[in-house]
Amino acid sequence: MKRNNSHIGFYTIGIVALFMAGFLLIVIFGANIYKGTVESQSQNSNTRAILSSISSLSRAETRGGIAVIDDDVYGQVLIVDDEDTDYAQKIYSYDGALVEELSLKTEDIDPASAQVIGMTEKFEISKKADDMLVISTDAGEVMIHAGKEAADER
């Protein structure tokens, strides 16, 4: 008597195909989860870089002071003066990013020599009290002590 093995071959191929489809779905879902995790981590790193960089400026007041100027091209520019040297750190928004530039106090703003701190469309500086500035970005707000004289230069 002859057995029909063709059904066993179809069952084997069906089971292998089912396992392969399941494996493919697991890989696709895993890749999407990984992509979401990486995007979230990048956004958190951007937020941390922007806010920590700005909040560290509160220590700069003891080095010479902080001033805010309104530039026609770059908007509000935060200038951290180093009284011991002829240099100043200039922080401003350029091309959708918050950038910082270390240059001579007398030099004009030059985005080509600036370093990107993080991506943000919003960079607004407002005065909260006589010696406090509130710096707002897409990442959040930071209050810094600017010194009475420096904050009034606006």
Coordinates of C-alpha atoms in Angstrom, one line a residue:
M1 CA 0.0 0.0 0.0
K2 CA 1.3 3.4 -1.0
R3 CA 1.1 6.4 1.4
N4 CA 0.4 9.9 0.3
N5 CA 3.2 12.1 1.8
S6 CA 2.2 15.2 -0.1
H7 CA 0.0 16.4 2.8
I8 CA 2.9 16.1 5.2
G9 CA 5.0 18.3 2.9
F10 CA 2.3 21.0 2.8
Y11 CA 1.9 21.0 6.6
T12 CA 5.6 21.3 7.0
I13 CA 5.8 24.2 4.6
G14 CA 2.8 25.9 6.2
I15 CA 4.3 25.6 9.7
V16 CA 7.6 27.0 8.5
A17 CA 5.8 29.9 6.7
L18 CA 3.9 30.6 9.9
F19 CA 7.0 30.8 12.0
M20 CA 8.7 33.0 9.4
A21 CA 5.7 35.4 9.3
G22 CA 5.8 35.5 13.1
F23 CA 9.5 36.2 13.1
L24 CA 9.1 38.9 10.5
L25 CA 6.4 40.6 12.6
I26 CA 8.6 40.5 15.7
V27 CA 11.4 42.1 13.8
I28 CA 9.2 44.8 12.4
F29 CA 7.6 45.6 15.7
G30 CA 11.1 45.6 17.4
A31 CA 12.5 48.0 14.8
N32 CA 9.6 50.4 15.3
I33 CA 10.1 50.3 19.1
Y34 CA 13.8 50.8 18.7
K35 CA 13.2 53.8 16.4
G36 CA 10.8 55.4 18.9
T37 CA 13.3 54.9 21.7
V38 CA 16.2 56.5 19.7
E39 CA 14.0 59.5 18.8
S40 CA 12.9 59.9 22.4
Q41 CA 16.5 59.7 23.6
S42 CA 17.7 62.2 21.0
Q43 CA 15.0 64.6 22.0
N44 CA 15.9 64.2 25.7
S45 CA 19.6 64.8 25.0
N46 CA 18.7 67.9 23.0
T47 CA 16.6 69.2 25.9
R48 CA 19.3 68.4 28.4
A49 CA 22.0 70.1 26.3
I50 CA 20.0 73.3 25.8
L51 CA 18.8 73.7 29.4
S52 CA 22.0 72.7 31.1
S53 CA 24.1 75.0 28.8
I54 CA 21.8 78.0 29.6
S55 CA 21.6 77.2 33.3
S56 CA 25.3 77.0 33.6
L57 CA 25.4 80.7 32.7
S58 CA 24.3 81.6 36.2
R59 CA 27.8 81.1 37.3
A60 CA 29.1 83.5 34.6
E61 CA 27.9 86.5 36.4
T62 CA 30.9 86.3 38.7
R63 CA 33.2 86.4 35.7
G64 CA 32.0 89.7 34.3
G65 CA 28.3 89.7 33.8
I66 CA 25.6 88.9 31.4
A67 CA 24.0 91.3 28.9
V68 CA 21.2 91.0 26.4
I69 CA 21.2 92.8 23.1
D70 CA 18.6 92.9 20.3
D71 CA 20.2 92.2 17.0
D72 CA 18.4 93.1 13.7
V73 CA 19.5 89.8 12.1
Y74 CA 19.8 87.3 14.9
G75 CA 17.2 88.6 17.3
Q76 CA 18.0 88.5 21.0
V77 CA 21.6 87.7 21.8
L78 CA 22.8 86.7 25.2
I79 CA 26.4 87.9 25.9
V80 CA 28.4 86.5 28.7
D81 CA 31.4 88.8 29.3
D82 CA 34.7 87.5 30.6
E83 CA 36.2 90.4 32.5
D84 CA 39.7 88.8 32.6
T85 CA 40.0 88.6 28.8
D86 CA 38.9 90.4 25.7
Y87 CA 36.5 87.6 24.8
A88 CA 32.7 87.1 25.3
Q89 CA 30.4 84.1 24.8
K90 CA 27.5 85.0 22.5
I91 CA 24.4 82.8 22.5
Y92 CA 21.7 83.2 20.0
S93 CA 19.2 81.4 17.7
Y94 CA 20.4 80.7 14.1
D95 CA 18.8 78.5 11.5
G96 CA 16.5 76.6 13.9
A97 CA 19.3 76.0 16.4
L98 CA 20.6 77.5 19.6
V99 CA 24.3 78.3 19.0
E100 CA 27.1 79.7 21.0
E101 CA 30.1 81.6 19.8
L102 CA 33.3 82.6 21.6
S103 CA 34.8 85.7 20.0
L104 CA 36.4 89.0 20.8
K105 CA 34.0 91.4 22.5
T106 CA 34.3 93.9 19.6
E107 CA 33.7 91.3 16.8
D108 CA 30.4 91.0 15.1
I109 CA 28.3 87.9 15.3
D110 CA 29.6 85.2 12.9
P111 CA 27.4 82.0 12.7
A112 CA 30.2 80.2 10.8
S113 CA 32.3 80.2 13.9
A114 CA 29.4 79.2 16.2
Q115 CA 28.8 75.8 17.7
V116 CA 25.3 74.3 17.9
I117 CA 24.1 73.7 21.4
G118 CA 20.8 72.1 20.4
M119 CA 17.8 72.4 18.0
T120 CA 15.2 75.0 19.0
E121 CA 13.0 77.4 17.1
K122 CA 12.2 79.5 20.2
F123 CA 14.8 81.6 22.0
E124 CA 13.3 84.4 24.0
I125 CA 14.8 86.4 26.9
S126 CA 12.7 88.3 29.3
K127 CA 13.4 90.2 32.5
K128 CA 11.7 88.7 35.6
A129 CA 13.2 90.9 38.3
D130 CA 15.9 93.5 38.5
D131 CA 18.7 90.9 38.3
M132 CA 16.9 87.8 37.0
L133 CA 16.4 86.8 33.3
V134 CA 14.0 84.1 32.1
I135 CA 15.3 82.3 29.0
S136 CA 12.6 80.4 27.1
T137 CA 13.3 77.7 24.4
D138 CA 11.3 74.9 22.9
A139 CA 13.0 72.7 25.6
G140 CA 11.6 74.8 28.5
E141 CA 12.5 77.8 30.6
V142 CA 15.6 78.6 32.7
M143 CA 16.0 81.5 35.1
I144 CA 19.5 82.9 35.6
H145 CA 21.0 85.6 37.7
A146 CA 22.3 88.3 35.4
G147 CA 23.5 91.0 37.8
K148 CA 21.6 94.3 38.1
E149 CA 23.9 96.3 35.8
A150 CA 24.1 93.6 33.1
A151 CA 20.4 92.9 33.0
D152 CA 19.6 96.6 32.5
E153 CA 21.7 96.9 29.4
R154 CA 18.8 95.7 27.3

